[in-house]
XYZ file of C-alpha atoms in Angstrom:
711
model
C 0.000 0.000 0.000
C 1.162 3.538 -0.709
C 1.595 6.490 1.603
C -1.960 7.817 1.718
C -4.700 8.109 4.352
C -7.113 5.311 5.236
C -10.042 7.629 4.507
C -10.655 10.670 2.348
C -13.444 13.081 3.254
C -14.703 15.436 0.542
C -16.782 18.289 1.938
C -19.372 20.476 0.252
C -21.627 23.144 1.673
C -24.248 20.665 2.904
C -22.963 17.202 1.999
C -20.067 14.858 2.687
C -18.531 12.162 0.506
C -16.228 9.728 2.329
C -13.923 7.224 0.625
C -12.520 4.136 2.329
C -8.969 3.677 1.015
C -8.140 0.504 2.978
C -9.241 -1.832 0.178
C -7.363 -2.632 -3.007
C -9.614 -0.181 -4.862
C -11.313 2.906 -3.361
C -14.799 2.397 -1.913
C -17.465 5.047 -1.304
C -18.170 4.589 2.399
C -20.603 7.464 2.966
C -22.455 10.041 0.891
C -25.104 12.232 2.406
C -25.682 14.994 4.927
C -22.593 17.038 5.842
C -20.707 15.472 8.733
C -19.033 17.747 11.269
C -15.302 17.595 11.923
C -15.853 15.831 15.247
C -17.022 12.705 13.408
C -14.144 10.562 12.201
C -14.406 8.384 9.120
C -13.141 5.497 11.244
C -16.395 5.720 13.204
C -18.322 5.076 10.011
C -16.134 2.111 9.116
C -16.579 0.490 12.509
C -20.341 0.997 12.461
C -20.502 -0.565 9.011
C -18.855 -3.803 10.136
C -20.595 -6.845 8.655
C -20.344 -10.418 9.801
C -20.027 -13.537 7.689
C -23.453 -14.580 6.396
C -24.624 -18.146 5.896
C -23.597 -19.680 2.582
C -21.878 -16.473 1.524
C -18.383 -15.103 1.090
C -16.568 -14.638 4.376
C -15.973 -11.010 3.404
C -18.217 -9.342 0.843
C -16.423 -8.320 -2.350
C -16.287 -4.539 -2.008
C -18.558 -2.172 -3.894
C -15.636 -0.082 -5.077
C -15.737 2.958 -7.351
C -15.016 0.446 -10.106
C -16.278 -2.933 -8.916
C -14.491 -5.636 -10.904
C -14.565 -9.374 -11.488
C -11.016 -9.553 -10.123
C -12.399 -8.723 -6.667
C -15.048 -11.404 -7.015
C -17.835 -8.834 -7.393
C -20.996 -10.494 -8.753
C -23.043 -7.414 -9.577
C -22.607 -5.291 -12.688
C -18.856 -4.724 -13.211
C -17.700 -1.144 -13.531
C -15.010 -2.330 -15.944
C -15.156 -5.068 -18.552
C -12.056 -5.612 -20.700
C -10.397 -8.497 -22.480
C -7.234 -9.462 -24.298
C -5.671 -12.813 -25.151
C -4.754 -13.337 -21.523
C -5.992 -12.370 -18.059
C -7.177 -8.809 -18.557
C -10.805 -9.887 -18.009
C -10.105 -10.356 -14.290
C -8.143 -7.185 -13.646
C -8.242 -5.647 -10.197
C -5.278 -3.532 -9.150
C -4.187 -1.677 -6.030
C -4.161 1.983 -5.025
C -0.706 3.340 -5.772
C -1.046 7.121 -5.685
C -3.371 9.800 -4.286
C -3.413 13.509 -5.089
C -5.505 15.779 -2.878
C -4.845 19.504 -2.774
C -8.010 20.492 -0.895
C -11.031 19.019 0.871
C -13.195 19.219 -2.258
C -11.387 17.018 -4.788
C -9.173 13.981 -5.105
C -7.405 11.928 -7.792
C -6.732 8.256 -7.071
C -4.488 6.027 -9.196
C -4.707 2.244 -9.063
C -2.561 -0.255 -10.927
C -2.760 -3.957 -11.725
C 0.885 -4.943 -12.012
C 0.123 -8.376 -13.492
C -2.153 -7.174 -16.268
C -0.536 -3.731 -16.587
C -3.875 -1.925 -16.322
C -4.107 1.504 -14.708
C -7.281 3.108 -13.354
C -7.572 6.750 -12.375
C -10.608 7.997 -10.473
C -11.179 11.736 -10.314
C -13.808 13.115 -7.940
C -14.708 16.630 -6.902
C -17.487 17.943 -4.684
C -18.307 21.509 -5.665
C -18.220 23.678 -2.516
C -20.908 26.044 -3.782
C -23.495 23.664 -5.249
C -22.630 20.220 -3.770
C -22.482 18.688 -7.243
C -20.219 15.643 -7.274
C -18.269 15.179 -10.512
C -16.860 11.709 -10.968
C -14.990 10.109 -13.858
C -12.834 7.060 -14.568
C -9.769 6.843 -16.783
C -8.460 3.513 -18.061
C -4.884 3.173 -19.381
C -3.311 0.142 -21.002
C 0.306 -0.028 -19.833
C 0.908 -3.483 -21.285
C 2.298 -4.526 -24.648
C -0.861 -6.302 -25.836
C -3.963 -4.471 -27.106
C -6.905 -4.435 -24.687
C -10.493 -4.516 -25.892
C -12.798 -2.342 -23.776
C -16.342 -3.651 -23.410
C -17.376 -1.074 -20.804
C -15.771 1.386 -18.412
C -18.295 3.143 -16.191
C -17.980 6.403 -14.367
C -17.438 5.757 -10.639
C -20.098 3.514 -9.117
C -21.936 5.221 -6.266
C -23.803 3.547 -3.372
C -27.486 4.080 -2.640
C -28.599 4.101 1.029
C -31.099 1.396 1.950
C -33.797 3.916 2.845
C -33.731 5.363 -0.691
C -36.321 2.890 -1.937
C -37.808 4.803 -4.885
C -36.555 5.443 -8.430
C -37.599 8.132 -10.882
C -36.273 7.747 -14.404
C -37.024 9.393 -17.721
C -38.911 8.243 -20.774
C -40.584 9.788 -23.825
C -40.349 10.118 -27.580
C -40.023 12.839 -30.187
C -42.136 15.847 -29.108
C -42.789 14.175 -25.730
C -39.393 14.296 -24.034
C -38.485 14.346 -20.318
C -41.512 12.520 -18.967
C -40.774 10.931 -15.606
C -41.363 7.304 -14.674
C -41.428 6.222 -11.029
C -41.173 2.792 -9.436
C -39.957 1.215 -6.235
C -36.462 -0.205 -6.124
C -36.409 -4.003 -6.285
C -34.028 -6.937 -5.970
C -32.362 -6.890 -9.354
C -31.502 -4.210 -11.892
C -33.277 -1.201 -13.322
C -31.522 -0.688 -16.656
C -32.035 1.779 -19.500
C -29.820 1.545 -22.573
C -29.632 3.990 -25.449
C -28.216 3.072 -28.859
C -29.566 6.014 -30.863
C -26.112 7.569 -31.286
C -27.217 10.770 -29.513
C -28.640 11.493 -26.077
C -32.092 10.442 -27.417
C -35.681 11.602 -27.054
C -36.729 8.510 -25.131
C -33.942 7.683 -22.688
C -32.432 10.774 -21.066
C -29.348 9.727 -19.016
C -30.683 10.846 -15.669
C -32.018 9.149 -12.554
C -33.409 10.161 -9.174
C -33.160 7.844 -6.181
C -35.165 8.963 -3.172
C -37.104 8.113 -0.054
C -40.743 7.090 -0.324
C -41.979 10.380 1.073
C -39.675 12.723 -0.833
C -41.378 15.557 -2.669
C -40.503 18.869 -4.210
C -39.818 20.535 -0.876
C -39.130 17.713 1.549
C -37.343 14.413 1.844
C -33.915 13.028 1.025
C -33.002 12.374 -2.580
C -30.042 11.771 -4.887
C -29.782 12.890 -8.502
C -27.525 11.411 -11.203
C -26.788 12.602 -14.743
C -24.228 11.324 -17.250
C -22.812 14.185 -19.310
C -22.520 12.387 -22.643
C -24.115 12.913 -26.056
C -23.739 9.398 -27.474
C -24.887 5.936 -26.444
C -25.274 5.345 -22.732
C -26.367 2.925 -20.037
C -28.140 3.805 -16.781
C -28.293 1.132 -14.086
C -29.497 0.917 -10.504
C -29.013 -2.504 -8.940
C -29.950 -3.967 -5.603
C -27.873 -6.996 -4.674
C -29.116 -9.948 -2.650
C -26.754 -8.905 0.158
C -28.798 -5.692 0.548
C -26.382 -3.241 -1.029
C -27.588 -0.999 -3.846
C -25.791 1.312 -6.219
C -26.087 3.488 -9.322
C -23.761 2.946 -12.262
C -23.727 5.045 -15.436
C -21.541 4.588 -18.477
C -21.084 5.160 -22.139
C -22.591 2.165 -23.933
C -19.848 0.914 -26.223
C -20.798 -1.101 -29.285
C -19.073 -4.485 -29.833
C -15.468 -3.940 -30.856
C -15.819 -0.175 -30.683
C -12.834 0.535 -28.458
C -9.397 -1.082 -28.339
C -6.491 0.391 -26.398
C -2.954 -0.157 -27.661
C 0.038 0.305 -25.362
C -0.195 3.576 -23.366
C -3.533 4.496 -24.938
C -6.299 5.585 -22.586
C -10.059 5.883 -22.338
C -11.829 8.592 -20.352
C -15.351 7.831 -19.188
C -18.001 10.537 -19.457
C -18.396 12.582 -16.290
C -21.117 11.576 -13.873
C -22.772 14.578 -12.220
C -24.567 13.728 -8.993
C -25.827 15.395 -5.861
C -27.513 14.737 -2.534
C -30.349 16.876 -1.206
C -31.946 16.732 2.204
C -34.893 19.002 1.390
C -36.489 17.534 -1.686
C -36.225 17.725 -5.433
C -36.197 21.528 -5.574
C -33.001 21.670 -3.551
C -31.520 18.994 -5.792
C -32.502 20.861 -8.975
C -31.171 24.180 -7.780
C -27.832 22.520 -7.078
C -27.706 21.309 -10.680
C -28.872 24.697 -11.982
C -26.260 26.594 -10.006
C -23.545 24.263 -11.214
C -24.569 24.706 -14.855
C -24.558 28.485 -14.538
C -21.294 28.664 -12.596
C -19.255 25.881 -14.165
C -20.591 24.912 -17.598
C -22.022 27.945 -19.390
C -19.868 30.698 -20.807
C -19.838 33.831 -18.640
C -21.602 36.099 -21.117
C -24.491 33.636 -21.396
C -25.121 33.932 -17.667
C -24.386 37.639 -17.309
C -26.288 38.970 -20.356
C -30.063 39.000 -20.900
C -31.073 36.056 -23.055
C -32.566 37.608 -26.215
C -36.123 36.724 -27.205
C -36.004 34.620 -30.372
C -37.995 34.673 -33.546
C -37.557 31.398 -35.467
C -38.855 31.104 -39.019
C -39.517 27.355 -39.149
C -43.232 27.040 -38.366
C -43.983 30.241 -40.266
C -42.702 29.318 -43.731
C -40.882 25.964 -43.544
C -38.967 25.722 -46.875
C -40.841 28.506 -48.673
C -38.124 31.173 -48.548
C -38.027 34.576 -50.199
C -36.321 37.719 -48.977
C -39.379 39.966 -49.110
C -41.468 37.605 -46.972
C -38.655 37.047 -44.489
C -38.040 40.776 -44.156
C -41.727 41.264 -43.372
C -41.612 38.480 -40.782
C -38.607 40.165 -39.204
C -40.390 43.498 -39.071
C -43.464 42.034 -37.408
C -41.431 39.885 -35.008
C -39.414 42.889 -33.898
C -42.632 44.858 -33.439
C -43.902 42.388 -30.821
C -40.533 42.371 -29.047
C -38.256 39.718 -30.595
C -34.530 40.413 -30.264
C -32.937 37.638 -32.342
C -34.054 36.412 -35.772
C -33.124 32.798 -36.627
C -33.300 31.784 -40.288
C -34.195 28.111 -40.186
C -33.859 25.285 -42.720
C -34.189 26.103 -46.426
C -31.580 28.778 -47.197
C -28.886 26.619 -48.855
C -28.397 25.128 -52.301
C -31.188 22.913 -53.640
C -33.176 22.947 -50.404
C -36.891 23.015 -51.311
C -37.907 20.250 -48.938
C -36.327 17.722 -46.599
C -35.302 15.416 -49.456
C -32.338 17.321 -50.931
C -29.475 19.698 -50.271
C -28.096 18.637 -46.893
C -24.322 18.824 -47.121
C -24.219 21.620 -49.712
C -23.638 24.490 -47.308
C -23.653 27.379 -49.764
C -26.348 30.018 -50.113
C -28.940 29.135 -52.757
C -28.583 31.905 -55.337
C -31.977 31.088 -56.888
C -33.648 32.168 -53.655
C -31.022 34.679 -52.532
C -29.483 36.067 -55.761
C -27.537 38.670 -53.775
C -26.678 36.262 -50.983
C -27.921 36.592 -47.413
C -26.677 40.127 -46.818
C -29.870 41.943 -47.927
C -31.917 39.846 -45.491
C -29.341 40.258 -42.742
C -29.393 44.024 -43.273
C -33.184 44.043 -43.107
C -33.109 42.076 -39.848
C -30.410 44.256 -38.277
C -32.401 47.350 -39.256
C -35.194 46.152 -36.946
C -32.749 45.993 -34.028
C -32.609 42.197 -33.933
C -29.566 39.921 -34.076
C -29.259 37.391 -36.910
C -28.931 33.625 -36.499
C -28.936 30.722 -38.926
C -29.711 26.975 -39.032
C -27.268 24.188 -39.902
C -27.505 20.406 -39.809
C -23.809 19.640 -40.341
C -23.761 15.951 -39.403
C -26.365 14.963 -41.994
C -26.391 14.540 -45.772
C -29.112 13.953 -48.374
C -28.357 11.389 -51.093
C -29.709 14.093 -53.405
C -26.823 16.504 -52.875
C -23.648 17.463 -54.661
C -21.657 16.351 -51.631
C -23.068 12.813 -51.654
C -22.639 12.473 -55.399
C -18.976 13.417 -54.954
C -18.331 11.440 -51.742
C -20.786 8.566 -51.195
C -18.121 6.937 -49.013
C -18.381 9.754 -46.453
C -21.451 8.324 -44.707
C -21.797 5.962 -41.781
C -23.076 2.509 -42.699
C -22.620 -1.227 -42.411
C -21.543 -3.537 -45.233
C -24.342 -5.746 -46.488
C -26.995 -3.924 -44.452
C -29.460 -1.612 -46.133
C -29.494 1.936 -44.803
C -32.498 2.615 -42.570
C -34.662 5.273 -44.215
C -35.002 8.253 -41.908
C -36.128 11.709 -43.081
C -34.402 11.275 -46.454
C -30.965 11.666 -44.907
C -27.835 9.751 -43.983
C -25.184 10.452 -41.346
C -21.759 11.815 -42.240
C -18.745 10.013 -40.807
C -17.158 12.582 -38.505
C -14.345 10.160 -37.703
C -13.087 10.860 -41.235
C -10.908 13.973 -41.009
C -11.772 14.907 -44.589
C -15.405 15.157 -43.513
C -14.817 17.354 -40.475
C -12.434 19.551 -42.456
C -15.086 19.991 -45.155
C -17.720 20.874 -42.546
C -15.434 23.296 -40.751
C -14.482 25.062 -43.976
C -18.119 25.246 -45.121
C -19.489 26.691 -41.891
C -16.474 28.944 -41.378
C -16.940 30.329 -44.899
C -20.547 31.341 -44.124
C -19.604 32.907 -40.783
C -16.623 34.698 -42.325
C -18.603 36.083 -45.248
C -21.566 37.132 -43.120
C -19.894 38.494 -40.026
C -23.183 39.688 -38.538
C -24.303 36.111 -37.871
C -24.144 35.747 -34.094
C -26.061 32.509 -33.565
C -26.202 28.969 -34.959
C -29.054 26.538 -34.478
C -27.171 23.209 -34.792
C -29.597 20.412 -35.660
C -29.506 16.624 -36.128
C -32.718 14.945 -37.253
C -32.114 11.211 -37.302
C -30.700 8.350 -35.252
C -27.390 6.632 -35.986
C -28.762 3.194 -36.863
C -25.723 1.668 -38.639
C -22.914 3.690 -37.095
C -20.005 2.110 -38.957
C -17.154 4.241 -40.288
C -15.156 3.833 -43.509
C -13.168 0.995 -41.891
C -16.371 -0.842 -41.032
C -15.855 -0.240 -37.324
C -18.593 0.987 -34.950
C -17.950 4.669 -34.409
C -20.447 6.342 -32.054
C -17.730 7.015 -29.456
C -15.347 8.662 -31.913
C -18.249 10.355 -33.727
C -19.343 12.049 -30.501
C -15.848 13.248 -29.640
C -15.367 14.502 -33.212
C -18.605 16.490 -32.926
C -17.375 18.168 -29.732
C -14.061 19.000 -31.401
C -15.731 20.432 -34.504
C -17.965 22.736 -32.465
C -15.031 23.847 -30.312
C -12.941 24.618 -33.373
C -15.710 26.793 -34.817
C -16.256 28.578 -31.504
C -12.560 29.253 -31.193
C -12.598 30.857 -34.655
C -15.872 32.686 -33.977
C -16.173 33.206 -30.206
C -18.914 35.800 -30.673
C -21.270 33.163 -32.134
C -23.618 31.358 -29.734
C -24.665 27.806 -30.628
C -27.883 25.984 -29.810
C -28.030 22.206 -29.531
C -31.163 21.256 -31.441
C -31.627 17.591 -32.211
C -35.071 17.260 -33.748
C -36.122 18.784 -30.447
C -34.779 17.374 -27.189
C -32.679 14.450 -28.431
C -29.295 16.000 -27.595
C -29.757 17.651 -24.229
C -27.060 16.768 -21.705
C -24.142 18.337 -19.855
C -21.736 16.872 -22.407
C -23.074 18.903 -25.332
C -23.724 21.864 -23.043
C -19.979 22.081 -22.394
C -19.704 23.120 -26.060
C -22.993 24.958 -26.720
C -25.063 27.719 -25.154
C -28.723 26.687 -25.353
C -30.812 23.564 -25.924
C -34.032 23.138 -27.860
C -36.195 21.413 -25.274
C -38.686 19.830 -27.659
C -40.052 20.207 -31.176
C -43.545 20.425 -29.671
C -44.692 23.988 -29.133
C -48.015 22.759 -27.744
C -48.303 24.636 -24.452
C -49.993 21.771 -22.602
C -47.322 19.288 -23.676
C -44.591 21.803 -22.952
C -45.642 22.212 -19.320
C -44.737 18.591 -18.546
C -41.726 18.534 -20.882
C -40.231 21.656 -19.317
C -41.041 20.427 -15.826
C -39.073 17.216 -16.418
C -36.216 19.052 -18.094
C -36.037 21.513 -15.189
C -34.845 18.779 -12.838
C -31.361 19.116 -14.339
C -31.426 22.206 -16.589
C -31.996 25.852 -15.633
C -34.539 27.993 -17.476
C -31.904 30.188 -19.155
C -30.804 27.306 -21.411
C -34.242 25.810 -22.138
C -35.558 27.120 -25.448
C -39.338 27.737 -25.139
C -41.352 29.279 -27.967
C -44.850 30.634 -28.441
C -46.138 28.465 -31.259
C -49.005 28.855 -33.757
C -52.621 29.138 -32.649
C -53.194 25.557 -33.820
C -50.162 23.457 -32.914
C -48.573 21.977 -36.032
C -47.730 18.723 -34.223
C -50.768 17.998 -32.027
C -53.410 20.063 -33.856
C -54.553 21.433 -30.502
C -55.732 25.041 -30.280
C -54.510 26.899 -27.218
C -55.110 30.556 -26.354
C -52.369 33.132 -26.823
C -52.534 33.799 -23.085
C -51.587 30.247 -22.151
C -49.061 29.797 -24.978
C -47.286 32.943 -23.828
C -47.475 31.977 -20.141
C -45.718 28.654 -20.778
C -42.968 30.041 -23.040
C -42.534 32.890 -20.531
C -40.517 30.658 -18.175
C -37.756 29.500 -20.509
C -35.386 31.132 -22.976
C -38.423 32.695 -24.608
C -39.104 32.869 -28.315
C -41.743 32.953 -31.047
C -42.170 30.317 -33.754
C -45.182 31.148 -35.886
C -46.287 33.354 -38.751
C -46.911 36.724 -37.051
C -48.933 37.867 -40.075
C -51.688 35.514 -38.921
C -52.036 37.080 -35.473
C -55.368 38.653 -34.657
C -55.295 42.137 -33.181
C -56.009 40.657 -29.756
C -53.231 38.057 -30.082
C -50.734 40.644 -31.256
C -51.483 42.940 -28.321
C -51.287 40.132 -25.773
C -48.109 38.631 -27.221
C -46.442 42.022 -27.155
C -47.459 42.472 -23.506
C -46.183 39.019 -22.555
C -42.790 39.553 -24.179
C -42.472 42.944 -22.489
C -43.258 41.376 -19.109
C -40.758 38.589 -19.790
C -38.023 41.147 -20.458
C -38.882 43.021 -17.277
C -38.665 39.812 -15.240
C -36.035 37.680 -16.961
C -33.522 38.467 -14.211
C -35.802 36.342 -11.998
C -36.670 33.766 -14.678
C -33.085 33.143 -15.782
C -31.261 33.696 -12.511
C -33.690 32.799 -9.748
C -34.135 29.605 -7.776
C -36.751 27.218 -9.088
C -39.578 26.212 -6.780
C -41.582 23.368 -8.282
C -44.744 22.827 -6.253
C -46.420 19.474 -5.683
C -49.453 19.611 -7.969
C -52.585 17.600 -8.733
C -52.391 15.602 -11.955
C -54.480 18.150 -13.876
C -52.314 21.125 -12.842
C -48.726 22.326 -13.028
C -47.556 24.748 -10.352
C -44.118 26.259 -9.882
C -42.271 29.458 -9.070
C -38.941 31.251 -9.438
C -37.548 33.272 -6.555
C -34.675 35.729 -6.842
C -31.587 35.038 -4.740
C -32.399 37.693 -2.155
C -36.043 36.520 -1.943
C -37.245 40.045 -2.636
C -39.072 39.163 -5.853
C -40.706 36.006 -7.109
C -42.918 34.750 -9.917
C -45.391 31.903 -9.480
C -47.210 30.050 -12.230
C -50.528 28.203 -11.982
C -51.558 26.150 -15.007
C -54.849 24.290 -15.324
C -54.758 21.509 -17.914
C -58.248 20.053 -17.361
C -61.171 20.607 -15.025
C -60.948 19.627 -11.390
C -63.231 16.944 -9.976
C -64.296 19.375 -7.261
C -66.430 22.489 -7.661
C -63.424 24.680 -6.980
C -59.647 24.182 -6.916
C -57.756 24.241 -3.648
C -55.434 26.949 -2.396
C -52.184 27.920 -4.103
C -49.496 27.569 -1.422
C -46.432 29.678 -2.158
C -42.884 28.628 -1.251
C -39.326 29.927 -1.063
C -40.143 33.277 0.574
C -38.906 34.869 3.815
C -41.570 34.196 6.486
C -41.236 37.546 8.273
C -40.958 39.608 5.091
C -44.029 41.469 3.862
C -44.878 41.041 0.180
C -47.295 42.674 -2.208
C -49.153 40.111 -4.285
C -49.895 40.977 -7.915
C -51.516 39.182 -10.830
C -48.937 39.653 -13.569
C -50.630 37.641 -16.322
C -53.014 37.509 -18.139
C -54.375 40.993 -18.694
C -57.955 39.802 -18.344
C -59.222 36.684 -16.606
C -62.436 35.070 -17.762
C -64.327 34.124 -14.595
C -67.627 32.413 -13.851
C -68.253 34.630 -10.825
C -66.446 37.085 -8.557
C -63.354 35.439 -7.092
C -60.394 35.974 -4.828
C -58.721 37.889 -7.657
C -60.946 40.877 -6.896
C -60.087 40.912 -3.186
C -56.644 39.433 -2.586
C -54.645 40.924 -5.444
C -52.582 44.087 -4.869
C -52.642 43.524 -1.107
C -49.755 42.994 1.320
C -49.108 39.682 3.107
C -46.329 38.139 5.121
C -44.290 35.421 3.511
C -45.361 33.211 6.380
C -49.077 33.403 5.609
C -48.502 32.987 1.873
C -46.504 29.806 2.536
C -48.468 28.401 5.485
C -52.002 29.217 4.329
C -51.796 30.175 0.669
C -54.455 31.744 -1.527
C -57.714 30.258 -2.731
C -57.558 29.743 -6.484
C -60.306 31.007 -8.789
C -62.445 28.746 -10.967
C -60.970 28.886 -14.456
C -61.681 27.274 -17.788
C -59.345 24.395 -18.653
C -56.196 25.375 -20.539
C -55.681 28.533 -18.502
C -52.614 30.003 -16.838
C -52.076 32.601 -14.128
C -48.751 34.238 -13.286
C -48.432 35.928 -9.907
C -45.647 38.238 -8.801
C -44.740 38.863 -5.182
C -42.535 41.836 -4.337
C -41.056 42.671 -0.959
C -42.482 45.785 0.640
C -39.594 47.946 1.829
């Protein structure tokens, strides 16, 4: 054993993470509520002493950060490798520890027989209590090693955390939660879509039975990776339980030659003692402080106007200039020219890959349109789908070998497009030069909507090897190279909606498109699920058309605006179709959003436990002097009247004035509390302990309240 302590205690603001270093590999001994300095880690170890069980191993194989077959572990291994010899049963011993402070540690382990090195890196953020954990694998031997899986550090789950909440969905229905009780065996979700996916977001909550938004212990886990992944929570027959997350490697995808290494994606996790809101605000604070670029956090997020659902592929400069004028008139601050501007693009069946301006539509290039947009006071953004190619394109006709595929297997048809092989340097060089040429010619472009609209079904590169891992890393590198050349350009991760939303892609981009559905009722649940890990200032949320183009549902302008109000707000419709009433109300809503986006984009989220036919939440500024609360009625209540709206997150002794911020006019059956309680002063205590009776509203209605401290 090396010269390092028996225990390592990482300390956050409200949580502790203790490692037991007395085993061959490091073991997470404790993770939970912050332990004071008077408690020694040795106390924990003694209290955790287990005896030999009947018909069982004398000493349980440890649940180490990387549990391995070499230790005799019979659960899911954190590392699976093979060569022509004994690599399958690697174990190793701790050989080196680096710890400069009480918040982070690096631990090196080495198997001297198999020449395999493992490096675990963990840090517990002192401001947000987010634990970052990753595993590095290095082959120090002479023989190549085939990597089947190498998980981020495996983390224990306390016995009392009996409930799981995972994520499910599909296109236009992302981030729906799925809850079940933990059981003997494994909860496993695997994603092979080649991107984060609509249906299997790499996140998991593990919590006590009585945990809610504002009470109860809970743990949150998210794997920051934009490719294939595996999420696992297993309970062993010996009673121990753990969460393990990893990149899901395809067969034969990764081989390490001598001195080559593999770095697992980072696992982001946190413990909260006071419910899911506390957990979410830890994640939100970490994203704002540690992932997003400074100007994204410090500057107001501009209200978008996106052209897609207004005109689709029917482009002409005169129409677009008129759309820009009308969008600016209602308050938009950034104009995003969506799909259809490049060569041969008249529908989704041709043109992808030919990233030059279509001179038939734009004979003078994009500059006249850009000038028209800038004249309204808006910024100019543009859409790309760089990773995709149409067979009907000049690029494909010249380079049919540039696509991902699998010999002898027919390409899966998917939106008339194939996937470019980013592991081919010629491909990434072509894409860089093409996008750079547009940004260099049109220097007023300050925003890119970066899309990807299909799965990677046969993700084989030109060598016939599976390539999702290298494809994902090449994507990150391509975006970084463009941002280095054009640091003033912000980039949105749009993947046919919410299929590439994770901390991995967010390390390289500035906004995510939460879902392709602009249906306000759908968006309430989508945004609620997304808000568990992502703050409102990165969640794109648009006011869509009167009749949703995806669901066909008609929703009032008041509710559409109220739902988009609480994200990175935008408009995605044809403003020429607005009625006078809709235009007036939309303009009011955008103005109110601008006045309050310091709360929306910088405040603490307060999700409220809600009946199934309602969605309730709030955002409270850091000083608790201002707050916004949203009440959304999806369908009628079974009772004659709804119950009270109980506020949260305020200072009990502070006096607040309660205002109805939105809508301008409320359609009511009879006189309600809105005529007596609004514009009055209340203590935070009474608002949180008693609440306010809600009025009877028609289904598909929203109310936004503002509370302001009385000085």
